[in-house]
Coordinates of C-alpha atoms and ligand atoms in Angstrom, one line a residue:
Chain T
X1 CA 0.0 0.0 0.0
X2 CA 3.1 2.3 0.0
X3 CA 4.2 4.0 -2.8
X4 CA 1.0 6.5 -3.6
X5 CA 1.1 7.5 -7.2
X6 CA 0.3 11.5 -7.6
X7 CA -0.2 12.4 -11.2
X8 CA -1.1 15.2 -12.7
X9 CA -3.4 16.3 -15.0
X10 CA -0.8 17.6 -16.9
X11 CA 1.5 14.5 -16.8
X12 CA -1.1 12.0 -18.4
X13 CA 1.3 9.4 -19.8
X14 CA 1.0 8.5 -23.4
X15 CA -0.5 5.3 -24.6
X16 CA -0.3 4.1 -27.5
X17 CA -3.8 5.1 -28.2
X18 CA -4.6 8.5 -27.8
X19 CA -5.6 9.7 -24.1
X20 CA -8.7 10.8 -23.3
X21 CA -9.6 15.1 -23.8
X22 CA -9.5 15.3 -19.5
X23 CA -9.6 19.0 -19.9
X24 CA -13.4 20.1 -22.3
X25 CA -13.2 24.0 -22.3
X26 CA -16.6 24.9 -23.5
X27 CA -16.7 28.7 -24.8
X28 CA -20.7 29.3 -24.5
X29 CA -20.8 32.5 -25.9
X30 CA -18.7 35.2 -27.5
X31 CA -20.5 37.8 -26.3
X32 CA -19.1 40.0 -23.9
X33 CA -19.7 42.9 -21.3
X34 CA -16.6 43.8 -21.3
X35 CA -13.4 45.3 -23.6
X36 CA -9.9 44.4 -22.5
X37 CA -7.5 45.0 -25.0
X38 CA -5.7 41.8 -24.0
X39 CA -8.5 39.4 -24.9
X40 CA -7.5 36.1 -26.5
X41 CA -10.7 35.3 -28.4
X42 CA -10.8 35.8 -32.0
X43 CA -10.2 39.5 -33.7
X44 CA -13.7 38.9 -35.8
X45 CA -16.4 38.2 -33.6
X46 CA -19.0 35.8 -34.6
X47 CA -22.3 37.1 -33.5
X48 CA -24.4 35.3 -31.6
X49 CA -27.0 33.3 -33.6
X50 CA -24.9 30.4 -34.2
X51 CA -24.6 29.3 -30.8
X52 CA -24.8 25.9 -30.1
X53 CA -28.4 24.6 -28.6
X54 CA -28.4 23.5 -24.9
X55 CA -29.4 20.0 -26.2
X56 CA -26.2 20.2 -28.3
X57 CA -24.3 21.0 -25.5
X58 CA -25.5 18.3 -23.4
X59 CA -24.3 16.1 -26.2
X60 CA -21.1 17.2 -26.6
X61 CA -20.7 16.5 -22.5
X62 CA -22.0 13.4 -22.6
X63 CA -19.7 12.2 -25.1
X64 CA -17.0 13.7 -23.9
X65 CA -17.5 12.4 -20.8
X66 CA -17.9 8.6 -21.8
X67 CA -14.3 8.9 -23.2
X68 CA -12.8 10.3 -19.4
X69 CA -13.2 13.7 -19.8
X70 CA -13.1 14.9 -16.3
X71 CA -12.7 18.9 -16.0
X72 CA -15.0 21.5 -18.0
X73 CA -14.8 25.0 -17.9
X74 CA -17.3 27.2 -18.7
X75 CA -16.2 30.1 -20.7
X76 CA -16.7 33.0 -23.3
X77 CA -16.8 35.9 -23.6
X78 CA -18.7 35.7 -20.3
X79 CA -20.4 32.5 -20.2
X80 CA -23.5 34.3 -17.2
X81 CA -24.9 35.5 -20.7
X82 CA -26.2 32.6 -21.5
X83 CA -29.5 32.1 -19.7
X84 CA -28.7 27.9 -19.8
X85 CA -26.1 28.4 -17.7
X86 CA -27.8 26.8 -14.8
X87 CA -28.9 23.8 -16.8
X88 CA -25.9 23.3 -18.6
X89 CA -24.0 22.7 -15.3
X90 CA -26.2 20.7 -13.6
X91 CA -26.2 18.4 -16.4
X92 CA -22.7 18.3 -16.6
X93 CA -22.2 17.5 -12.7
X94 CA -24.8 14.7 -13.5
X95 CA -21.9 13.1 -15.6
X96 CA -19.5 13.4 -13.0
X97 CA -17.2 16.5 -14.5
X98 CA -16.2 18.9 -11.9
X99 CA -17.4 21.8 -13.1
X100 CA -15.6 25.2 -13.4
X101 CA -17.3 28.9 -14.2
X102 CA -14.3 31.3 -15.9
X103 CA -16.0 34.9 -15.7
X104 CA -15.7 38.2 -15.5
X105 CA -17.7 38.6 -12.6
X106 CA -19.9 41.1 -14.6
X107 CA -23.5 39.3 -14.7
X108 CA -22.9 37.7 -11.1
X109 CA -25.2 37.9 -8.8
X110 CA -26.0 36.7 -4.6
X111 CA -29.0 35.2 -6.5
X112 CA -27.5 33.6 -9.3
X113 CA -24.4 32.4 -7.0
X114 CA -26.9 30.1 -5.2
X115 CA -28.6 28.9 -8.1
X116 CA -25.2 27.4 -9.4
X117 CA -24.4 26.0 -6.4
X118 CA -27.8 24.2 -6.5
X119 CA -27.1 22.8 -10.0
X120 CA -24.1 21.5 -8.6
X121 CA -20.9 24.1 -9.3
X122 CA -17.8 23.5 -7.7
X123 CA -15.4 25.8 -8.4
X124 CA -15.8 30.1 -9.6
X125 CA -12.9 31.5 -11.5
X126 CA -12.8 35.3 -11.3
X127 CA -10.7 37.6 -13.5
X128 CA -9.7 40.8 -12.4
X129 CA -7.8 43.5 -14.8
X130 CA -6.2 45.8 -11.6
X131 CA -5.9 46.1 -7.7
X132 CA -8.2 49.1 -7.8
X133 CA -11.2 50.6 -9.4
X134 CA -9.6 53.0 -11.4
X135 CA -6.8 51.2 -13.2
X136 CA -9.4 48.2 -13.4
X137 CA -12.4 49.9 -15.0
X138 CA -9.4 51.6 -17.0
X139 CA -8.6 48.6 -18.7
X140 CA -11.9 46.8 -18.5
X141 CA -13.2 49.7 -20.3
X142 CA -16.2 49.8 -17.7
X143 CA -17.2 52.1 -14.9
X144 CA -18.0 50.2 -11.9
X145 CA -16.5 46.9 -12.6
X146 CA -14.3 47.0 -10.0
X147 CA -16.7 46.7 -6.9
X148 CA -19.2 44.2 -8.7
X149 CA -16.3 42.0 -8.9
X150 CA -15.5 42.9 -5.5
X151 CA -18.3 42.1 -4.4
X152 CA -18.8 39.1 -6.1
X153 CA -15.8 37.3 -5.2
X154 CA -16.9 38.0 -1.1
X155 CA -20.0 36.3 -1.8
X156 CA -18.2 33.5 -3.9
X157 CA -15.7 32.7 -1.1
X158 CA -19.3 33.3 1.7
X159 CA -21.2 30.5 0.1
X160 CA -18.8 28.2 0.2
X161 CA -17.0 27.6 -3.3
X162 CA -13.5 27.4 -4.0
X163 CA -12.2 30.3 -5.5
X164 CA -9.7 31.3 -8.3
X165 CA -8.7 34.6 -8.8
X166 CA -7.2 35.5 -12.3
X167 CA -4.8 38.6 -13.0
X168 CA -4.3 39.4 -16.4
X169 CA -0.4 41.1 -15.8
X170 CA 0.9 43.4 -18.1
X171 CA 3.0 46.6 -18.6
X172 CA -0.4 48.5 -17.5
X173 CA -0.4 46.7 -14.2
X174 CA 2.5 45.4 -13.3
X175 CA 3.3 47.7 -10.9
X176 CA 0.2 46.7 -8.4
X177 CA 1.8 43.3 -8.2
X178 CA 1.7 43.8 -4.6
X179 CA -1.5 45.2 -4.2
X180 CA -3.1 42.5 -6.3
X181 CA -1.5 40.1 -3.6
X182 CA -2.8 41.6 -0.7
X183 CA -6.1 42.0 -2.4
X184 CA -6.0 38.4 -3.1
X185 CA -5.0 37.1 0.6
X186 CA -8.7 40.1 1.6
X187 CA -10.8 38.0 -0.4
X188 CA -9.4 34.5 0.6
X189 CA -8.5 33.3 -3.0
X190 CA -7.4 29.8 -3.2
X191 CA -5.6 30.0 -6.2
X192 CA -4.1 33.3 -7.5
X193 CA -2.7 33.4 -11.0
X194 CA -0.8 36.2 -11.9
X195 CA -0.2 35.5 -15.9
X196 CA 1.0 37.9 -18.1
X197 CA -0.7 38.1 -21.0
X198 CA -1.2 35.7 -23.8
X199 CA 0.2 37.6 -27.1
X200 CA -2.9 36.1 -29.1
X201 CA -6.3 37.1 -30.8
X202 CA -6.6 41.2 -29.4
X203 CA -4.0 40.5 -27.5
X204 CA -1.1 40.4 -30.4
X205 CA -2.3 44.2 -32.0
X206 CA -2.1 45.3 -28.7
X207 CA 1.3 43.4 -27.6
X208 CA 3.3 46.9 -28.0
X209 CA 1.2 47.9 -24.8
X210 CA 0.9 45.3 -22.7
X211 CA 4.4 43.5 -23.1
X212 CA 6.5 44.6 -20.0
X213 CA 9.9 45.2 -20.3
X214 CA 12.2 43.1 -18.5
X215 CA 13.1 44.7 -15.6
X216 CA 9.9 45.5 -14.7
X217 CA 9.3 41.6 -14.6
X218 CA 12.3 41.2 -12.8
X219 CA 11.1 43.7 -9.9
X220 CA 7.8 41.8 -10.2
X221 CA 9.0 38.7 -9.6
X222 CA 11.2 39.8 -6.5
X223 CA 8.3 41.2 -5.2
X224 CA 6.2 38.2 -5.7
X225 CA 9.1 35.8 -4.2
X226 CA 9.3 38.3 -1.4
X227 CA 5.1 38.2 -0.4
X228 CA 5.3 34.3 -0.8
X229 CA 7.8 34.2 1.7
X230 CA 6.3 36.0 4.3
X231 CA 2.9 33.9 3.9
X232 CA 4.5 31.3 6.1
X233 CA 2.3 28.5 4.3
X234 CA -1.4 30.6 4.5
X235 CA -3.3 32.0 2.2
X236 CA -3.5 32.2 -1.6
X237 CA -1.4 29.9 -3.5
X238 CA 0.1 32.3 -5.7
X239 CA 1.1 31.0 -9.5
X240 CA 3.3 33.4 -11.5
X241 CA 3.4 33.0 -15.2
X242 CA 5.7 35.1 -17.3
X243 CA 5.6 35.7 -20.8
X244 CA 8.0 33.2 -22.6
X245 CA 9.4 36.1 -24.9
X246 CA 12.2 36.7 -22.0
X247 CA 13.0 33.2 -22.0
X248 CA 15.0 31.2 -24.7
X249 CA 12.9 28.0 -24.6
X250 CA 9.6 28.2 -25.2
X251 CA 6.5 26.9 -23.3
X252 CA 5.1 23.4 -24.4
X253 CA 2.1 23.3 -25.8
X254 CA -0.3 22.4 -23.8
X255 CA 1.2 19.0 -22.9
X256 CA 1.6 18.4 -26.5
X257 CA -1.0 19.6 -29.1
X258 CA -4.5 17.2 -28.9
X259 CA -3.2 15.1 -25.6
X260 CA -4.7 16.4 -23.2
X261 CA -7.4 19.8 -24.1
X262 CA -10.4 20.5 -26.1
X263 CA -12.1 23.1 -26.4
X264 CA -15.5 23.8 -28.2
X265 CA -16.2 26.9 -29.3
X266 CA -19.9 29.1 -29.4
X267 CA -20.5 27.7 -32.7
X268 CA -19.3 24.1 -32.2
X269 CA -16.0 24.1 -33.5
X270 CA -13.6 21.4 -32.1
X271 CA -10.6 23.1 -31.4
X272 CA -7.2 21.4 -29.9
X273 CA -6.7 24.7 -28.4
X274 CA -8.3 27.7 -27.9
X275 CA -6.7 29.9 -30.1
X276 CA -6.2 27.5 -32.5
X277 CA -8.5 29.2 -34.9
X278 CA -6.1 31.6 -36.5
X279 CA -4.3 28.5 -37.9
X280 CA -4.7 27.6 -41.4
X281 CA -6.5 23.9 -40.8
X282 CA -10.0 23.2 -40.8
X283 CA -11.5 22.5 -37.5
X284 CA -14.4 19.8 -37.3
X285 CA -17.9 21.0 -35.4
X286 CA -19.8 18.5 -33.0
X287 CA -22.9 19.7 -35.0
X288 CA -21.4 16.9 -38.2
X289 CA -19.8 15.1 -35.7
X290 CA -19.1 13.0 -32.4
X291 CA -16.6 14.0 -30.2
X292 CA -14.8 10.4 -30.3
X293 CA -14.5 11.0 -34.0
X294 CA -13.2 14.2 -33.6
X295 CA -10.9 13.5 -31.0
X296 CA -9.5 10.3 -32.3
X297 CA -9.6 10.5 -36.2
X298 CA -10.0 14.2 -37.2
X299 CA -6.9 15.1 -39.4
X300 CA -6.8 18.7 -37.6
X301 CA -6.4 16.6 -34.2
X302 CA -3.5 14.5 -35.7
X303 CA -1.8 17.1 -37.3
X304 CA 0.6 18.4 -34.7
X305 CA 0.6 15.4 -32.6
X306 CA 3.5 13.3 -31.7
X307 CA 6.9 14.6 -33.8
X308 CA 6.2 13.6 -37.3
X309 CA 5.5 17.1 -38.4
X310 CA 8.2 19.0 -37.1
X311 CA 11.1 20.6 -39.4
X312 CA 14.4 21.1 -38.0
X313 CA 16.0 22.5 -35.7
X314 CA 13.1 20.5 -33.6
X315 CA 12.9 16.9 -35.4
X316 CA 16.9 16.7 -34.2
X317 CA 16.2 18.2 -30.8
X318 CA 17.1 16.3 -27.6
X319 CA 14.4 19.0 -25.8
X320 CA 11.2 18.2 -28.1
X321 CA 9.4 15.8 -25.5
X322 CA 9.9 18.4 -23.4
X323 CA 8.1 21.6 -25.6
X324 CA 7.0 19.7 -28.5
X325 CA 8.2 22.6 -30.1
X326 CA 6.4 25.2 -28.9
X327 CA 3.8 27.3 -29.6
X328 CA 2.2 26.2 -32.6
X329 CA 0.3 29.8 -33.3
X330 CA 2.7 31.9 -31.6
X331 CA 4.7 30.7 -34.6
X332 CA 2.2 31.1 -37.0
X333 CA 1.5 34.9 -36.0
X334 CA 5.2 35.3 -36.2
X335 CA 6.3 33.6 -39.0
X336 CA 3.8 32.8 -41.4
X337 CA 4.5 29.2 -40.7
X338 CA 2.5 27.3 -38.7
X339 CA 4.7 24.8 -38.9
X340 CA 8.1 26.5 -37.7
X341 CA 10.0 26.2 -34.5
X342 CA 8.4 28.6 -32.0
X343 CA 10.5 31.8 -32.6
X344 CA 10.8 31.9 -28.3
X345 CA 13.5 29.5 -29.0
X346 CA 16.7 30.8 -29.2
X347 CA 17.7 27.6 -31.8
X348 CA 14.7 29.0 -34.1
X349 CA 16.6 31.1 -36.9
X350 CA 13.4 33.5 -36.1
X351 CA 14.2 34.1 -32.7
X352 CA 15.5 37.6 -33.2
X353 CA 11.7 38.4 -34.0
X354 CA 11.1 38.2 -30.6
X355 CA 13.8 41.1 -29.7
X356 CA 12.4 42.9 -31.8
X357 CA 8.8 42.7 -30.1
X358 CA 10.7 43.1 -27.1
X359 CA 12.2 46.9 -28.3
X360 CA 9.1 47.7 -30.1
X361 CA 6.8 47.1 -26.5
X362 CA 9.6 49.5 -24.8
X363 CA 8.5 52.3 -27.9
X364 CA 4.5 51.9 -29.1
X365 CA 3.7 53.6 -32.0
X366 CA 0.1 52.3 -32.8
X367 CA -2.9 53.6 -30.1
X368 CA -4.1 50.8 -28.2
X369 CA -7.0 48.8 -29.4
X370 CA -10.2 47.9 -27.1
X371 CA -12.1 44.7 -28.1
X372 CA -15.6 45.6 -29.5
X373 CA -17.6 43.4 -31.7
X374 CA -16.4 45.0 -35.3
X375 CA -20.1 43.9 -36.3
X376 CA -21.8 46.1 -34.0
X377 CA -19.9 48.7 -35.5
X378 CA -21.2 48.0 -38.3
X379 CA -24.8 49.3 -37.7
X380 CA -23.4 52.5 -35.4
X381 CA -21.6 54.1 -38.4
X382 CA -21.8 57.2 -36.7
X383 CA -19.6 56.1 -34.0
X384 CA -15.8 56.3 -34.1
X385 CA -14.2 53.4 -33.1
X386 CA -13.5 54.1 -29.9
X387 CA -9.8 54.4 -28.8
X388 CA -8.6 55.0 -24.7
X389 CA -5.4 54.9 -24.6
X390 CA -4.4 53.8 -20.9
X391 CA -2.2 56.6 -19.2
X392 CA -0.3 54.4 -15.5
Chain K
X1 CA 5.5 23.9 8.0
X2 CA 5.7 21.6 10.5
X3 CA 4.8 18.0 9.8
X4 CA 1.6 16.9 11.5
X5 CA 1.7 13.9 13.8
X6 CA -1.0 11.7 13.0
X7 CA -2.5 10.3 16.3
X8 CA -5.0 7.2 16.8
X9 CA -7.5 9.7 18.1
X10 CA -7.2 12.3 15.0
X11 CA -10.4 12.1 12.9
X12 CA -9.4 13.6 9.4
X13 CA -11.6 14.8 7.0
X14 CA -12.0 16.2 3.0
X15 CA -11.3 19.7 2.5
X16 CA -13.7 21.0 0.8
X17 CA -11.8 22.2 -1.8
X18 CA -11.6 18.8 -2.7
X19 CA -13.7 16.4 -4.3
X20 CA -13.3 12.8 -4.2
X21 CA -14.8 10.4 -6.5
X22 CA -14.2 7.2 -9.0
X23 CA -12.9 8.0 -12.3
X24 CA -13.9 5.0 -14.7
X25 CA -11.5 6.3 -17.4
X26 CA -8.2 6.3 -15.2
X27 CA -9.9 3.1 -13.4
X28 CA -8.4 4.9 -10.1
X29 CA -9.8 7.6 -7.5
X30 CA -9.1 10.4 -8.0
X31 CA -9.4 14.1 -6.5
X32 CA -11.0 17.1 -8.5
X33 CA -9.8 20.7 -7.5
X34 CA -10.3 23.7 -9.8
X35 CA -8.8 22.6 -12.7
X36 CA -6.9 19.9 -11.6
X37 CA -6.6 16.2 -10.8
X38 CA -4.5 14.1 -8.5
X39 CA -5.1 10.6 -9.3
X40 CA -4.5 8.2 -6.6
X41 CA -3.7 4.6 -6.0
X42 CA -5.0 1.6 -4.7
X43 CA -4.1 2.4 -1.3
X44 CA -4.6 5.8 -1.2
X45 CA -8.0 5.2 -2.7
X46 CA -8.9 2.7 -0.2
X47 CA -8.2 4.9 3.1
X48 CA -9.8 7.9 1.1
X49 CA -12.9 6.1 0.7
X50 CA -13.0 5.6 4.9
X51 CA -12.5 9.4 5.5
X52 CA -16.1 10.8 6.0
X53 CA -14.9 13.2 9.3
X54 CA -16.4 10.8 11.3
X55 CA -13.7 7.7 11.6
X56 CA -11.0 8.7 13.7
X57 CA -7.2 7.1 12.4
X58 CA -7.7 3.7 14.6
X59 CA -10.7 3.0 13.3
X60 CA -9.4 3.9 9.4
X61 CA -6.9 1.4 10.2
X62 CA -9.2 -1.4 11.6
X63 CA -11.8 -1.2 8.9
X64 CA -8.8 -1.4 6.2
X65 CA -7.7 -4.6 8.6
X66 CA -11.1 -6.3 8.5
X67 CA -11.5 -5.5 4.3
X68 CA -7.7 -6.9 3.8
X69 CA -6.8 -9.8 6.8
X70 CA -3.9 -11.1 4.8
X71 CA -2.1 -7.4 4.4
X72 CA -0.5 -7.4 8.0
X73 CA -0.2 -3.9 10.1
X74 CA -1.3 -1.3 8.0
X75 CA -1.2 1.8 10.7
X76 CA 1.9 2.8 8.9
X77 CA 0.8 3.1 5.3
X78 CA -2.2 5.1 6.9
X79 CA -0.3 7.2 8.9
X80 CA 2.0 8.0 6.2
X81 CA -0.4 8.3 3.7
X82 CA -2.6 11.0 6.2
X83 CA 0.2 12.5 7.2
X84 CA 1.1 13.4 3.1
X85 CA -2.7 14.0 2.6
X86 CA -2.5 16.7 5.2
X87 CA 0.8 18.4 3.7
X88 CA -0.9 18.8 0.4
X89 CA -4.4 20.2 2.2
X90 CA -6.4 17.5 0.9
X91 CA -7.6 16.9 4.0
X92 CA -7.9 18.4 7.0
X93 CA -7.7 17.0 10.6
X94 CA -9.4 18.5 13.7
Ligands
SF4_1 S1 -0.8 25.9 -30.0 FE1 -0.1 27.5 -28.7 S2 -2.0 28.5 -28.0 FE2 -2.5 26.5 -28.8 S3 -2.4 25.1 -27.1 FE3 -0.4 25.0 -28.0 S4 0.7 26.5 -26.9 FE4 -1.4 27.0 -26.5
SF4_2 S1 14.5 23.5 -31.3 FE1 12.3 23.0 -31.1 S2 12.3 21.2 -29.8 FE2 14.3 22.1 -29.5 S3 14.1 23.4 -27.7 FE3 13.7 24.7 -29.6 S4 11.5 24.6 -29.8 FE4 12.1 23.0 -28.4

């Protein structure tokens, strides 16, 4: 009875067959109350009509489930807009997922908090854009957002869930690290990540603003080190996540590319990740098909698994279990090539791209870019786009 | 931190942050958290399944006796699987 095994989710080992999708990130909605010009969904909005059915969602967590899927998300844009939302989780706890809401807080309710909890909801993921109202709202490109997160996150932790706070970090905020800490041990978090933004989607026009330099992340990071230290063991579990363009390897893919996630999006798209949609391939739907055939025969599954695909310097690379070769769309955005070695790497022959996003960040030249549905422009002709530029 | 010293008497139970169930797929318990998964085995799953906040550690450790006579003294794997359990905050003990 000795030797417990402790695996990760992240460590599934590889079977000949191809593992089960543990992690189904459904995406119910694009829509969204709010603009942050960091946002990693994609640049052209759908609108909302072809959302999946809550009958089509049911399916696509019941089959999922029958092949071990364990965790599901619920995500968007802000997932409370879809008036299912109740429904669709206590269906999924029926199957046995452990259920996880990823919002914005914007939508929650006292009311709405106990309603999930009845349907069975175990876990409330909150994401915050600043340690304060002003720099907050500033970014979230709403008045008031703040406190109703604020607020919301107090009656989270009250009723009894556990609790995730999420910090999008990036050269507009970096400098409340410490404040967002203390913030974090106030509301009694469980989890704190602190992750500087994903350069995808919104997030890549507007990389010039967000991407700190890196000294700042080096006083960041001191000053994270330092607050862990003095916890003594209590309160938040802090997780820091810088972006890989100071490093010279970079981060795996999601434990390799269809192992492990799989996310469906508003429409029913099958994606192996969640930005995966910028990629030239064509991604199944679960409207034409089932999940197993997606998952285990889909040619835009197989495509980047295992090594077979990989050019050099990665097919010779003693480090390739170990990042699979990075970032499959990071390298896509950069290079044109989807199938090129993730320019993070110092061994790509691209890698001085990244230096140059690093001394373009410490110099902007393009106005910052909020995230609004380009369609709804559309009909408000009128309007000008609407442009803050963030002063810190 | 300092290591906590299982005692006969100590009555452990599931944080709640924690959720504890049988996962068909892995053919193992395992324990949800936001996100996450630890997936444990046959032992771990067996004492797990005894921990309801209600069985103190002698009692764990009996039960586990009667279900597996031919096993010999198993205080130690309990203890040292409790004592792991409440390192990582899966449970807690009162
Ligand atoms: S391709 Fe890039 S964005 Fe997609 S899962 Fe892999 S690392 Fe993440
Ligand atoms: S060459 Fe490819 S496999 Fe090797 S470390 Fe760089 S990205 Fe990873």
């Amino acid at each position: 009875m000795t030797n417990q095994t402790v695996t990760d989710i992240s460590a599934q080992d590889s079977d000949a067959l191809v593992g089960p999708p543990l992690w189904l990130l459904a995406e119910l909605t694009y829509d969204c109350p709010l603009h942050c010009p960091y946002c990693s969904n994609p640049t052209d909005l759908s609108d909302t009509k072809n959302e999946l059915t809550t009958e089509q969602w049911f399916k696509v967590f019941s089959e999922a489930r029958d092949m071990g899927a364990v965790q599901l998300g619920f995500s968007g844009g802000e997932p409370l807009l879809r008036k299912d939302l109740e429904e669709l989780v206590k269906h999924a706890r029926g199957l046995g997922f452990y259920t996880n809401l990823i919002t914005s807080g914007i939508g929650l309710t006292e009311k709405r908090i106990t309603k999930l909890k009845e349907a069975g909801l175990d876990h409330i993921q909150i994401s915050f854009q600043g340690a304060d109202p002003e720099l907050n709202d500033a970014i979230a490109g709403r008045g008031n957002a703040y406190q109703q997160k604020f607020n919301m996150a107090k009656s989270v932790k009250a009723q009894g869930y556990p609790m995730v706070l999420n910090f999008v970090l990036s050269k507009q905020n970096l400098e409340q690290i410490e404040d967002i800490m203390r913030l974090s041990c106030e509301l009694e978090a469980d989890y704190v990540e602190l992750a500087t933004a994903q350069y995808y989607g919104w997030a890549y026009q507007n990389r010039d603003h967000l991407l700190p330099s890196r000294e700042q992340l080096v006083e960041a990071e001191a000053i994270v080190n330092k607050f862990r230290d003095e916890q003594d063991g209590k309160g938040p579990h802090f997780i820091f996540v810088t972006p890989d363009y100071f490093e010279t390897r970079p981060k795996a893919c999601m434990n390799g590319w269809g192992t492990t996630f799989l996310t469906i999006t508003p429409d029913g798209s099958a994606l192996p990740c969640h930005s995966a949609k910028m990629l030239p391939l064509t991604f199944p739907n679960v409207k034409d098909k089932s999940i197993n055939d997606i998952w285990q025969q889909d040619f835009s599954f197989e495509y980047f698994r295992g090594d077979d695909w990989m050019p050099q310097p990665c097919k010779g690379c003693d480090e390739k279990e170990k990042d699979f070769g990075g970032c499959r769309c990071q390298a896509f955005m950069m290079t044109g090539d989807m199938h090129k070695t993730d320019p993070v790497c110092s061994k790509s022959e691209d890698h001085h791209l990244i230096q140059q996003a690093i001394d373009s960040a410490n110099n902007p030249s393009k106005p910052i870019v909020p995230r609004v549905n380009q369609k709804a422009m559309k009909h408000a002709k009128d309007t000008e786009l609407n442009i803050t530029r963030i002063k810190i | 931190m300092n290591t906590p010293i299982v005692t006969p008497e100590m009555t452990p139970s599931l944080n709640a942050m924690f959720r504890f169930q049988w996962e068909k797929a892995q053919n193992c318990f395992v324990l949800l958290f936001p996100e996450g998964m630890v997936k444990l085995n046959g032992g771990a799953g067996e004492i797990m399944q005894l921990i309801d906040g209600q069985t103190n550690i002698q009692q764990i450790t009996a039960a586990l006796h009667a279900k597996f006579p031919d096993a010999g003294d198993l205080s130690d794997d309990v203890n040292e699987f409790v004592t792991t359990a409440i390192e990582k905050k899966w449970l807690n003990h009162d």
